[in-house]
Coordinates of C-alpha atoms in Angstrom, one line a residue:
Chain C
M719 CA 119.3 40.0 30.7
G720 CA 121.0 36.7 30.7
M721 CA 123.4 35.1 28.3
K722 CA 122.3 34.4 24.8
C723 CA 123.1 32.1 21.9
I724 CA 122.6 32.0 18.2
G725 CA 121.3 29.2 16.0
V726 CA 122.0 29.1 12.2
D727 CA 120.3 26.6 9.9
V728 CA 121.9 26.7 6.5
G729 CA 119.4 25.5 3.8
G730 CA 119.7 25.3 0.1
T731 CA 117.4 28.3 -0.5
S732 CA 117.7 30.4 2.7
V733 CA 119.7 30.5 5.9
K734 CA 117.5 30.8 8.9
M735 CA 118.9 32.4 12.1
G736 CA 117.6 32.8 15.6
L737 CA 118.8 34.6 18.7
F738 CA 117.9 32.8 21.9
E739 CA 118.2 33.1 25.6
V740 CA 120.4 30.2 26.8
T741 CA 117.3 29.0 28.6
G742 CA 115.6 28.4 25.3
E743 CA 113.4 31.4 24.6
L744 CA 113.5 32.5 20.9
L745 CA 114.0 36.3 20.9
H746 CA 114.5 37.1 17.2
K747 CA 114.3 35.1 14.0
W748 CA 115.5 36.3 10.6
E749 CA 116.9 34.8 7.4
V750 CA 119.1 35.6 4.4
T751 CA 119.1 34.1 0.9
T752 CA 121.6 31.3 0.4
R753 CA 124.0 32.5 -2.3
K754 CA 125.2 29.3 -3.9
E755 CA 127.2 30.8 -6.7
E756 CA 131.0 30.1 -6.9
G757 CA 130.9 27.0 -4.7
G758 CA 128.8 28.7 -2.0
K759 CA 131.8 30.9 -1.1
Y760 CA 129.6 33.8 0.1
I761 CA 127.3 31.9 2.3
L762 CA 129.3 32.1 5.6
D763 CA 130.3 35.7 4.9
D764 CA 126.6 36.6 4.5
V765 CA 125.8 34.8 7.7
G766 CA 128.6 36.4 9.7
A767 CA 127.7 39.9 8.5
S768 CA 124.0 39.3 9.1
I769 CA 124.6 38.2 12.7
L770 CA 126.9 41.2 13.5
E771 CA 124.4 43.6 12.0
K772 CA 121.5 42.0 13.9
L773 CA 123.4 42.3 17.2
K774 CA 124.3 45.9 16.5
E775 CA 120.7 46.7 15.6
L776 CA 119.5 45.1 18.9
N777 CA 122.3 46.8 20.8
I778 CA 123.6 43.4 22.2
P779 CA 127.4 43.3 22.7
I780 CA 129.0 40.1 21.4
D781 CA 130.3 39.2 24.9
Q782 CA 126.7 38.5 25.9
I783 CA 126.6 35.7 23.3
Q784 CA 127.8 32.3 24.5
G785 CA 128.3 31.0 21.0
A786 CA 126.6 30.0 17.7
G787 CA 125.6 26.6 16.4
L788 CA 125.5 25.8 12.7
G789 CA 123.3 23.2 11.0
I790 CA 124.7 22.0 7.7
P791 CA 122.7 20.1 5.0
G792 CA 125.4 17.3 4.6
P793 CA 127.8 15.2 6.6
V794 CA 130.0 17.0 9.2
L795 CA 132.9 15.2 10.9
P796 CA 133.3 15.5 14.7
N797 CA 136.2 18.0 14.2
G798 CA 133.9 20.3 12.1
Y799 CA 135.3 19.2 8.7
V800 CA 133.0 19.2 5.7
E801 CA 134.5 17.2 2.9
V802 CA 131.7 17.9 0.6
C803 CA 128.2 19.5 0.9
V804 CA 126.5 19.0 -2.5
N805 CA 123.5 21.2 -1.6
L806 CA 125.7 24.3 -1.0
G807 CA 128.6 23.5 -3.4
W808 CA 131.0 23.4 -0.5
R809 CA 134.2 21.2 -0.6
D810 CA 137.0 20.7 1.9
R811 CA 136.0 23.3 4.5
Y812 CA 135.8 23.9 8.2
P813 CA 132.7 26.1 8.3
E814 CA 132.6 26.4 12.1
R815 CA 136.2 27.8 12.2
E816 CA 135.4 30.2 9.3
L817 CA 132.2 31.5 11.0
S818 CA 134.0 31.8 14.3
E819 CA 136.7 34.0 12.7
M820 CA 134.1 36.3 11.2
L821 CA 132.4 36.6 14.7
H822 CA 135.7 37.7 16.4
G823 CA 136.4 34.3 17.8
L824 CA 133.0 33.5 19.1
P825 CA 132.7 29.7 19.8
V826 CA 130.9 28.0 16.9
K827 CA 129.9 24.4 16.6
S828 CA 128.4 22.6 13.6
A829 CA 126.5 19.4 12.9
N830 CA 124.3 17.8 10.2
D831 CA 121.0 19.6 9.9
A832 CA 118.8 16.5 10.4
N833 CA 120.6 15.7 13.7
V834 CA 120.4 19.4 14.7
A835 CA 116.6 19.5 14.2
A836 CA 116.3 16.4 16.4
L837 CA 118.3 18.2 19.1
G838 CA 116.0 21.2 18.7
E839 CA 112.9 19.1 19.3
M840 CA 114.6 17.6 22.4
W841 CA 115.4 21.0 23.7
Q842 CA 112.2 23.0 23.2
G843 CA 109.9 20.9 21.0
G844 CA 108.0 17.6 21.1
G845 CA 110.8 15.9 23.0
K846 CA 111.2 18.6 25.6
G847 CA 112.0 17.1 29.0
Y848 CA 113.5 14.0 27.6
H849 CA 117.2 13.1 27.2
D850 CA 117.0 10.2 24.7
I851 CA 114.9 10.8 21.6
V852 CA 114.8 9.6 18.0
M853 CA 113.3 12.0 15.5
V854 CA 111.6 10.6 12.4
T855 CA 111.0 13.2 9.7
L856 CA 108.5 12.2 7.2
G857 CA 108.8 14.7 4.3
T858 CA 109.8 14.4 0.7
G859 CA 112.2 11.8 2.0
V860 CA 112.5 10.1 5.4
G861 CA 115.2 11.5 7.7
G862 CA 116.2 10.8 11.2
G863 CA 118.1 12.1 14.2
V864 CA 119.3 10.2 17.2
I865 CA 119.9 11.9 20.6
I866 CA 121.2 10.0 23.5
D867 CA 122.0 11.7 26.9
E868 CA 121.0 15.1 25.2
K869 CA 123.8 14.6 22.7
I870 CA 123.6 14.0 18.9
V871 CA 124.7 10.5 17.9
S872 CA 126.3 11.2 14.5
G873 CA 128.2 8.0 14.1
R874 CA 131.6 7.4 12.8
H875 CA 130.8 7.4 9.1
G876 CA 127.9 9.9 9.1
L877 CA 125.4 7.1 8.7
A878 CA 123.6 7.5 12.1
G879 CA 120.0 8.6 11.7
E880 CA 119.8 7.4 8.1
I881 CA 116.8 5.4 9.1
G882 CA 115.0 6.4 5.9
H883 CA 117.3 4.0 4.0
I884 CA 116.9 1.0 6.2
H885 CA 115.7 -1.9 4.1
I886 CA 112.2 -2.8 5.4
R887 CA 110.1 -4.1 2.6
G888 CA 110.9 -7.4 1.0
D889 CA 108.3 -7.2 -1.8
E890 CA 109.4 -3.8 -3.2
T891 CA 110.5 -3.9 -6.8
E892 CA 111.5 -0.3 -7.5
T893 CA 115.0 1.1 -6.7
C894 CA 115.4 3.9 -4.1
N895 CA 117.7 7.0 -4.7
C896 CA 120.3 5.4 -2.4
G897 CA 120.6 2.4 -4.7
G898 CA 118.8 0.1 -2.4
V899 CA 115.4 -1.6 -2.8
G900 CA 112.6 -1.5 -0.2
C901 CA 113.8 1.4 1.9
V902 CA 111.6 3.0 4.6
E903 CA 111.6 6.2 2.5
Q904 CA 110.0 4.4 -0.5
V905 CA 106.9 3.6 1.5
A906 CA 106.6 6.2 4.3
S907 CA 107.8 9.5 2.8
A908 CA 105.2 11.9 1.3
T909 CA 106.4 10.6 -2.1
G910 CA 106.1 7.0 -1.0
I911 CA 102.6 7.4 0.4
A912 CA 101.4 9.0 -2.9
N913 CA 103.1 6.2 -4.9
E914 CA 101.5 3.5 -2.8
A915 CA 98.1 5.1 -3.4
K916 CA 98.7 5.1 -7.2
R917 CA 99.7 1.5 -7.1
M918 CA 96.7 0.5 -5.2
M919 CA 94.3 2.4 -7.4
A920 CA 95.8 0.6 -10.3
S921 CA 95.8 -2.9 -8.8
K922 CA 92.5 -2.9 -6.9
D923 CA 88.9 -2.5 -8.0
L924 CA 87.9 -0.8 -4.8
P925 CA 85.9 2.4 -5.3
S926 CA 87.7 5.3 -3.7
S927 CA 87.4 9.1 -3.3
L928 CA 91.1 9.1 -4.1
R929 CA 90.4 8.2 -7.7
S930 CA 89.3 11.8 -8.5
F931 CA 92.9 13.0 -7.8
G932 CA 94.3 10.6 -10.4
Q933 CA 98.1 10.7 -10.8
Q934 CA 98.3 14.0 -9.0
V935 CA 97.3 12.4 -5.7
T936 CA 99.4 13.6 -2.8
A937 CA 100.2 12.2 0.7
K938 CA 98.0 14.9 2.1
D939 CA 95.1 13.7 0.0
V940 CA 95.6 10.1 1.1
L941 CA 95.8 11.2 4.8
D942 CA 92.7 13.4 4.5
E943 CA 90.6 10.7 2.8
A944 CA 91.9 8.0 5.2
K945 CA 90.7 10.2 8.1
A946 CA 87.4 10.6 6.3
G947 CA 87.1 6.8 6.2
D948 CA 87.9 6.0 2.6
P949 CA 88.7 2.3 2.5
L950 CA 91.4 2.4 -0.1
A951 CA 93.2 5.4 1.6
L952 CA 92.9 3.5 4.9
E953 CA 94.5 0.4 3.3
V954 CA 97.4 2.6 2.0
M955 CA 97.9 4.0 5.5
E956 CA 97.8 0.6 7.1
I957 CA 100.7 -0.4 4.9
V958 CA 102.6 2.8 5.8
G959 CA 101.8 2.2 9.5
H960 CA 103.0 -1.4 9.2
Y961 CA 106.4 -0.4 8.0
L962 CA 106.8 2.6 10.3
G963 CA 105.7 0.5 13.3
L964 CA 108.3 -2.1 12.3
L965 CA 110.9 0.6 12.0
L966 CA 110.1 2.0 15.5
S967 CA 110.2 -1.4 17.0
Q968 CA 113.6 -2.1 15.5
V969 CA 115.0 1.2 16.8
A970 CA 113.4 0.6 20.2
M971 CA 115.1 -2.8 20.5
T972 CA 118.4 -1.2 19.6
I973 CA 118.7 2.0 21.6
D974 CA 115.3 2.2 23.4
P975 CA 114.7 6.0 23.4
E976 CA 112.2 7.6 25.7
V977 CA 110.2 9.0 22.8
F978 CA 110.0 9.0 19.1
V979 CA 109.3 12.5 17.7
L980 CA 107.5 12.5 14.4
G981 CA 108.1 15.5 12.2
G982 CA 107.9 16.6 8.5
G983 CA 104.9 17.3 6.4
V984 CA 103.3 13.9 6.8
S985 CA 103.2 14.4 10.6
K986 CA 100.6 17.1 10.1
A987 CA 98.1 14.2 10.1
G988 CA 98.7 14.3 13.9
Q989 CA 97.1 11.7 16.2
F990 CA 95.6 9.8 13.3
L991 CA 99.2 9.0 12.0
I992 CA 100.4 8.1 15.5
D993 CA 97.5 5.7 15.9
T994 CA 98.2 4.1 12.5
I995 CA 101.8 3.5 13.5
D996 CA 101.2 2.6 17.2
H997 CA 99.3 -0.6 16.9
N998 CA 101.9 -1.9 14.5
Y999 CA 104.7 -0.8 16.8
E1000 CA 103.0 -2.7 19.6
K1001 CA 102.6 -5.8 17.4
F1002 CA 106.3 -5.9 16.5
T1003 CA 107.5 -5.4 20.1
P1004 CA 105.7 -8.0 22.2
I1005 CA 108.8 -8.4 24.4
S1006 CA 107.8 -5.4 26.5
K1007 CA 104.8 -3.2 27.3
N1008 CA 107.2 -0.5 28.4
K1009 CA 108.8 1.3 25.5
G1010 CA 109.3 4.7 24.0
S1011 CA 106.1 6.5 23.1
I1012 CA 105.3 8.4 19.9
V1013 CA 104.8 12.1 20.0
L1014 CA 104.6 14.9 17.4
A1015 CA 107.3 17.5 16.6
T1016 CA 106.1 21.0 17.5
L1017 CA 108.8 23.4 16.1
G1018 CA 108.2 22.9 12.4
N1019 CA 110.8 24.7 10.3
D1020 CA 112.3 26.3 13.4
A1021 CA 113.6 23.0 14.8
G1022 CA 116.9 23.7 13.0
I1023 CA 117.6 27.1 14.6
Y1024 CA 116.6 25.8 18.0
G1025 CA 118.9 22.7 17.7
A1026 CA 121.8 24.8 16.3
A1027 CA 121.5 27.1 19.3
R1028 CA 121.4 24.2 21.7
L1029 CA 124.6 22.7 20.0
I1030 CA 126.7 25.4 21.6
L1031 CA 125.4 25.0 25.1
D1032 CA 127.2 21.7 25.9
Chain J
M307 CA 151.8 -1.3 41.8
G308 CA 149.0 0.9 40.4
M309 CA 145.4 1.0 41.3
K310 CA 143.2 -2.0 40.7
C311 CA 139.6 -2.8 40.1
I312 CA 137.3 -5.8 40.4
G313 CA 134.8 -7.3 37.9
V314 CA 132.0 -9.6 39.0
D315 CA 129.9 -11.5 36.5
V316 CA 126.9 -13.1 38.2
G317 CA 125.6 -16.0 36.3
G318 CA 122.9 -18.6 37.0
T319 CA 125.4 -21.4 37.8
S320 CA 128.6 -19.6 39.0
V321 CA 129.8 -16.1 39.8
K322 CA 133.0 -15.2 38.0
M323 CA 135.3 -12.6 39.5
G324 CA 138.4 -10.9 38.2
L325 CA 141.0 -8.6 39.7
F326 CA 142.4 -6.2 37.2
E327 CA 144.9 -3.4 36.9
V328 CA 142.9 -0.2 36.0
T329 CA 144.9 -0.3 32.8
G330 CA 143.1 -3.5 31.8
E331 CA 145.5 -6.3 32.8
L332 CA 143.8 -9.3 34.3
L333 CA 145.7 -10.3 37.4
H334 CA 143.6 -13.0 39.0
K335 CA 140.4 -14.8 38.1
W336 CA 138.3 -17.0 40.3
E337 CA 134.7 -18.1 40.8
V338 CA 132.2 -19.2 43.3
T339 CA 129.0 -21.3 42.9
T340 CA 125.8 -19.2 42.6
R341 CA 123.6 -20.2 45.5
K342 CA 120.1 -19.6 44.2
E343 CA 118.2 -21.0 47.2
E344 CA 115.9 -18.7 49.3
G345 CA 115.5 -16.1 46.5
G346 CA 119.2 -15.9 45.9
K347 CA 119.8 -14.2 49.3
Y348 CA 123.3 -15.7 49.8
I349 CA 124.7 -14.7 46.4
L350 CA 126.0 -11.3 47.3
D351 CA 127.2 -12.4 50.7
D352 CA 129.3 -15.1 49.0
V353 CA 130.7 -12.6 46.5
G354 CA 131.6 -10.0 49.2
A355 CA 133.3 -12.7 51.4
S356 CA 135.1 -14.2 48.4
I357 CA 136.5 -10.8 47.3
L358 CA 137.7 -9.8 50.8
E359 CA 139.3 -13.3 51.2
K360 CA 141.0 -13.0 47.9
L361 CA 142.4 -9.5 48.7
K362 CA 143.7 -10.8 52.0
E363 CA 145.3 -13.8 50.4
L364 CA 147.0 -11.6 47.8
N365 CA 147.9 -9.1 50.6
I366 CA 146.2 -6.2 48.7
P367 CA 144.7 -3.5 51.0
I368 CA 141.2 -2.5 49.9
D369 CA 142.3 1.2 49.5
Q370 CA 144.2 0.0 46.4
I371 CA 141.0 -1.0 44.8
Q372 CA 139.2 1.8 42.9
G373 CA 135.9 -0.1 42.9
A374 CA 134.0 -3.1 41.7
G375 CA 131.6 -3.6 38.8
L376 CA 128.7 -6.1 38.8
G377 CA 127.1 -7.7 35.8
I378 CA 123.6 -9.0 36.5
P379 CA 121.6 -11.4 34.3
G380 CA 118.5 -9.2 34.1
P381 CA 117.4 -5.6 33.8
V382 CA 119.1 -3.0 36.0
L383 CA 117.8 0.5 36.3
P384 CA 120.2 3.5 36.1
N385 CA 120.0 3.9 39.9
G386 CA 121.0 0.3 40.4
Y387 CA 117.6 -1.0 41.2
V388 CA 116.7 -4.5 40.2
E389 CA 112.9 -5.1 40.3
V390 CA 113.2 -8.7 39.4
C391 CA 116.0 -11.0 38.2
V392 CA 114.3 -14.3 37.3
N393 CA 117.6 -16.2 36.9
L394 CA 118.8 -15.5 40.4
G395 CA 115.4 -15.3 42.2
W396 CA 116.1 -11.7 43.1
R397 CA 113.2 -9.2 43.7
D398 CA 113.2 -5.6 44.7
R399 CA 116.9 -5.1 45.5
Y400 CA 119.8 -2.7 45.1
P401 CA 122.7 -5.2 44.6
E402 CA 125.3 -2.5 44.1
R403 CA 124.5 -0.9 47.4
E404 CA 124.5 -4.2 49.2
L405 CA 127.8 -5.3 47.8
S406 CA 129.3 -1.9 48.5
E407 CA 128.3 -2.3 52.2
M408 CA 129.9 -5.7 52.4
L409 CA 133.1 -4.2 50.9
H410 CA 133.3 -1.4 53.5
G411 CA 131.9 1.3 51.2
L412 CA 133.9 0.4 48.1
P413 CA 132.2 2.0 45.1
V414 CA 130.2 -0.6 43.2
K415 CA 128.3 -0.1 39.9
S416 CA 126.0 -2.6 38.2
A417 CA 124.5 -3.2 34.8
N418 CA 122.9 -5.9 32.7
D419 CA 125.4 -8.7 31.9
A420 CA 124.9 -8.6 28.1
N421 CA 125.7 -4.8 28.1
V422 CA 128.6 -5.4 30.4
A423 CA 130.1 -8.1 28.1
A424 CA 129.9 -5.6 25.2
L425 CA 131.8 -3.0 27.4
G426 CA 134.4 -5.7 28.2
E427 CA 135.0 -6.4 24.5
M428 CA 135.4 -2.7 23.8
W429 CA 137.9 -2.3 26.7
Q430 CA 140.2 -5.3 26.1
G431 CA 138.6 -7.5 23.4
G432 CA 137.6 -7.5 19.8
G433 CA 136.5 -3.8 20.0
K434 CA 139.7 -2.6 21.7
G435 CA 140.6 0.9 20.6
Y436 CA 137.1 1.8 19.5
H437 CA 134.6 4.0 21.3
D438 CA 131.3 3.0 19.6
I439 CA 130.6 -0.7 19.2
V440 CA 127.7 -3.0 18.9
M441 CA 128.1 -6.5 20.2
V442 CA 126.1 -9.3 18.7
T443 CA 126.2 -12.5 20.8
L444 CA 125.1 -15.6 18.8
G445 CA 124.6 -18.3 21.4
T446 CA 121.5 -20.3 22.5
G447 CA 119.7 -17.0 21.9
V448 CA 120.9 -13.8 20.2
G449 CA 121.9 -11.0 22.6
G450 CA 123.3 -7.6 22.1
G451 CA 125.0 -4.7 23.7
V452 CA 125.4 -1.1 22.5
I453 CA 128.3 1.1 23.5
I454 CA 128.5 4.7 22.5
D455 CA 131.3 7.0 23.6
E456 CA 132.7 4.2 25.7
K457 CA 129.4 4.0 27.7
I458 CA 126.7 1.4 27.8
V459 CA 123.4 2.5 26.2
S460 CA 120.9 0.7 28.4
G461 CA 117.8 2.6 27.3
R462 CA 115.0 3.9 29.4
H463 CA 113.0 0.7 29.6
G464 CA 115.8 -1.9 29.5
L465 CA 115.1 -2.7 25.8
A466 CA 118.4 -1.4 24.3
G467 CA 120.5 -4.2 22.8
E468 CA 117.5 -6.5 22.5
I469 CA 118.4 -7.0 18.9
G470 CA 117.7 -10.7 19.1
H471 CA 114.0 -9.9 19.2
I472 CA 113.9 -7.5 16.3
H473 CA 111.3 -8.8 13.7
I474 CA 113.3 -9.5 10.6
R475 CA 111.7 -12.4 8.8
G476 CA 108.3 -12.0 7.2
D477 CA 107.8 -15.6 6.2
E478 CA 108.5 -17.2 9.6
T479 CA 105.5 -19.1 11.0
E480 CA 106.7 -20.3 14.4
T481 CA 106.4 -18.1 17.5
C482 CA 109.5 -16.9 19.4
N483 CA 109.9 -17.1 23.2
C484 CA 109.2 -13.3 23.3
G485 CA 105.8 -13.8 21.8
G486 CA 106.8 -12.4 18.4
V487 CA 107.2 -14.1 15.1
G488 CA 110.2 -13.9 12.8
C489 CA 112.8 -12.6 15.4
V490 CA 116.5 -12.5 14.6
E491 CA 117.0 -15.1 17.3
Q492 CA 114.7 -17.6 15.5
V493 CA 117.1 -17.8 12.5
A494 CA 120.5 -16.7 13.7
S495 CA 121.0 -18.3 17.2
A496 CA 122.6 -21.7 17.5
T497 CA 119.1 -23.1 18.0
G498 CA 117.8 -21.2 15.0
I499 CA 120.6 -22.4 12.7
A500 CA 119.9 -26.0 13.7
N501 CA 116.2 -25.5 13.2
E502 CA 116.8 -24.0 9.8
A503 CA 118.9 -27.0 8.8
K504 CA 116.2 -29.4 9.9
R505 CA 113.5 -27.6 8.0
M506 CA 115.7 -27.5 4.9
M507 CA 116.5 -31.2 5.1
A508 CA 112.8 -31.9 5.3
S509 CA 111.7 -29.6 2.5
K510 CA 114.5 -30.2 0.0
D511 CA 115.7 -33.3 -1.9
L512 CA 119.3 -32.0 -2.0
P513 CA 121.7 -34.7 -0.8
S514 CA 123.7 -33.4 2.2
S515 CA 126.3 -34.6 4.7
L516 CA 124.1 -33.0 7.3
R517 CA 121.5 -35.7 6.9
S518 CA 123.6 -38.2 8.9
F519 CA 123.1 -36.0 12.0
G520 CA 119.3 -36.2 11.6
Q521 CA 117.3 -34.3 14.2
Q522 CA 120.4 -34.0 16.5
V523 CA 122.1 -31.6 14.0
T524 CA 123.7 -28.6 15.8
A525 CA 124.7 -25.2 14.6
K526 CA 128.3 -26.4 14.8
D527 CA 127.6 -29.2 12.4
V528 CA 126.0 -26.8 10.0
L529 CA 128.9 -24.5 10.1
D530 CA 131.5 -27.3 9.8
E531 CA 129.7 -28.8 6.8
A532 CA 129.2 -25.4 5.2
K533 CA 132.9 -24.7 5.5
A534 CA 133.5 -28.1 3.9
G535 CA 131.3 -27.0 1.0
D536 CA 128.1 -29.0 1.6
P537 CA 125.5 -27.3 -0.6
L538 CA 122.6 -27.6 1.9
A539 CA 124.6 -26.3 4.8
L540 CA 125.8 -23.4 2.6
E541 CA 122.2 -22.6 1.7
V542 CA 121.3 -22.6 5.4
M543 CA 124.2 -20.2 6.2
E544 CA 123.2 -18.0 3.3
I545 CA 119.8 -17.5 4.9
V546 CA 121.4 -16.8 8.3
G547 CA 123.9 -14.4 6.7
H548 CA 121.0 -12.7 4.8
Y549 CA 119.2 -11.9 8.0
L550 CA 122.3 -11.0 10.1
G551 CA 123.5 -8.8 7.3
L552 CA 120.1 -7.0 7.2
L553 CA 120.3 -6.6 11.0
L554 CA 123.7 -5.0 10.9
S555 CA 122.6 -2.7 8.1
Q556 CA 119.6 -1.6 10.2
V557 CA 121.8 -0.9 13.2
A558 CA 124.5 0.9 11.1
M559 CA 121.8 3.2 9.7
T560 CA 120.6 4.0 13.2
I561 CA 123.7 4.6 15.3
D562 CA 126.6 3.8 12.9
P563 CA 129.1 2.1 15.2
E564 CA 132.8 1.8 14.4
V565 CA 132.6 -2.0 14.6
F566 CA 130.3 -4.8 15.2
V567 CA 131.8 -7.4 17.5
L568 CA 130.5 -11.0 17.0
G569 CA 130.5 -13.2 20.1
G570 CA 128.9 -16.4 21.4
G571 CA 129.3 -20.0 20.3
V572 CA 128.3 -19.5 16.7
S573 CA 131.1 -16.9 16.3
K574 CA 133.7 -19.7 16.7
A575 CA 133.1 -20.2 13.0
G576 CA 135.3 -17.1 12.6
Q577 CA 136.1 -15.5 9.3
F578 CA 133.7 -17.8 7.5
L579 CA 130.8 -16.4 9.5
I580 CA 132.0 -12.8 8.9
D581 CA 132.2 -13.4 5.1
T582 CA 128.7 -15.0 5.2
I583 CA 127.3 -11.9 6.8
D584 CA 129.4 -9.2 5.2
H585 CA 128.2 -9.5 1.6
N586 CA 124.6 -9.3 2.7
Y587 CA 125.5 -6.3 5.0
E588 CA 127.0 -4.6 2.0
K589 CA 123.9 -5.4 -0.2
F590 CA 121.5 -3.9 2.3
T591 CA 123.6 -0.7 2.9
P592 CA 124.3 0.7 -0.6
I593 CA 124.1 4.2 0.7
S594 CA 127.7 4.2 1.8
K595 CA 130.9 2.2 1.3
N596 CA 132.1 3.5 4.7
K597 CA 130.5 1.8 7.6
G598 CA 131.3 -0.2 10.7
S599 CA 133.3 -3.4 10.0
I600 CA 132.7 -6.8 11.5
V601 CA 135.2 -8.3 13.9
L602 CA 135.2 -11.2 16.3
A603 CA 135.0 -11.1 20.1
T604 CA 138.2 -12.3 21.7
L605 CA 137.4 -12.5 25.5
G606 CA 135.0 -15.5 25.4
N607 CA 133.4 -16.1 28.8
D608 CA 135.7 -13.5 30.4
A609 CA 134.0 -10.6 28.6
G610 CA 131.7 -10.2 31.6
I611 CA 134.4 -9.7 34.2
Y612 CA 136.4 -7.4 32.0
G613 CA 133.3 -5.3 31.3
A614 CA 132.2 -5.3 34.9
A615 CA 135.7 -4.0 36.0
R616 CA 135.5 -1.3 33.3
L617 CA 132.1 -0.2 34.6
I618 CA 133.6 1.3 37.7
L619 CA 136.4 3.3 35.8
D620 CA 134.1 6.0 34.4

């Protein structure tokens, strides 16, 4: 048996953990509930205890573990400092040091969870085999993660990968959660796609199978009906593809990754979504035929534990 | 005397060279004419001979030189291969290997000149003391260079830093040299600023001191008159600032550099230009008060030799 490593993905509801071979094979996966009471003070205790218990159960001595990585749902400074993590109630902490102490000095490294998920997809997911990837997560919001030379680019102010809040749409009138207007997230998240469909149903006379869903229409409905050829749903997705194609083009002409990895619930639409984006991406990048291609994430909710485990292997 | 290094910046008209202390002090600067005849076959011979002659003249043995860096006006692959360099007539060459041979095996490393200039500004220019910078060169065109962790990000298809060709303006009707429409370069280069002024003079009745320049109006005229308070020139610069502020915001939310370094002829407008951009950059980045600031390049045409010399120090 070779050396192993541990990935911990701390979420607002549960903490996911995985035990991996350092070569990337997931051996065991388990989770504990995230106890957010009292400023989240029990979360790391629970994680530490759970890891030690799991190693005991599996009869794996801790000196066979190279280290543990920790994905945190908020900004993490390069030295591991977390000023504030709203989702967990944390303030003014060094989670990687705390967890390391609980694990008898095992090396622990932490990073923001969106960036960690991108690293996971690079290591064993849709971006496997590549060194420079940009992950675009199309979920309730739009998140991102930038990996260059197999390392997370977190930026100096925690803004790197915040591609969901890039201003992209000049004719947007509603305000985004971030305070901006016309963010990528407002048009390309699951919420944004559903909103776009509602707007279009209200403003156009076009008959559409989407009308039966009314105000309850979801991004999945839009994608399903678009695939089935519904003209209104197709028009909505063409708008989404326009702005996502533009976003990819902007990122390509900034850092030129090898691939863009699409994740999140919306990406379940698969090749149809890629095609919708791709011709717009081409249109906005006439300067070169050679550019990063678009692929799908493959790890789903496990991307976080994979990426956290990979964090410690540098 | 400590170890030294050499920076070579190959341009279409002349090749600039500099001898540096490895600590960054420029000791000597000289240049030779770029002989472009016969597919540029003499250029590297001239460079090699000139370097050896200069070292002899200064009585510096070559074993005091750590290496030489080479900035090339075209795409350079990570292994030093240049498929084609239109400006020099080169095709299918490994310039760093060729120059190394001429210099008796001295280590030579090459990269694209825009990226190299960014590295120079990071080392000893406007970005000194920082590790992550994005250079924006506002000249005849708009160029860029991305440095992360003190290293050039060149991208996998040579597209990194091509921020001048990011599509940014939806209402543009003319086509850019790259084949796109609405590129940053079309509005924010020296050419773009002059064009914008001509358009506005034609479309608006506003009296303006710019009208005396007629069709010969230049970006410098626009900037001078804007600083002097001319309303039409100010309106032109507000448009330029709008799109450059948006560009910086997009880049900040992708890789979050410590600073943006503005170079090129247009940047001679100094603090006025920074202010014009900055309030738009703020407007488009409401997500965070903390973000990379905007500074001016300081090395002018020497950025290339500084950056080339820095290339070899990694």
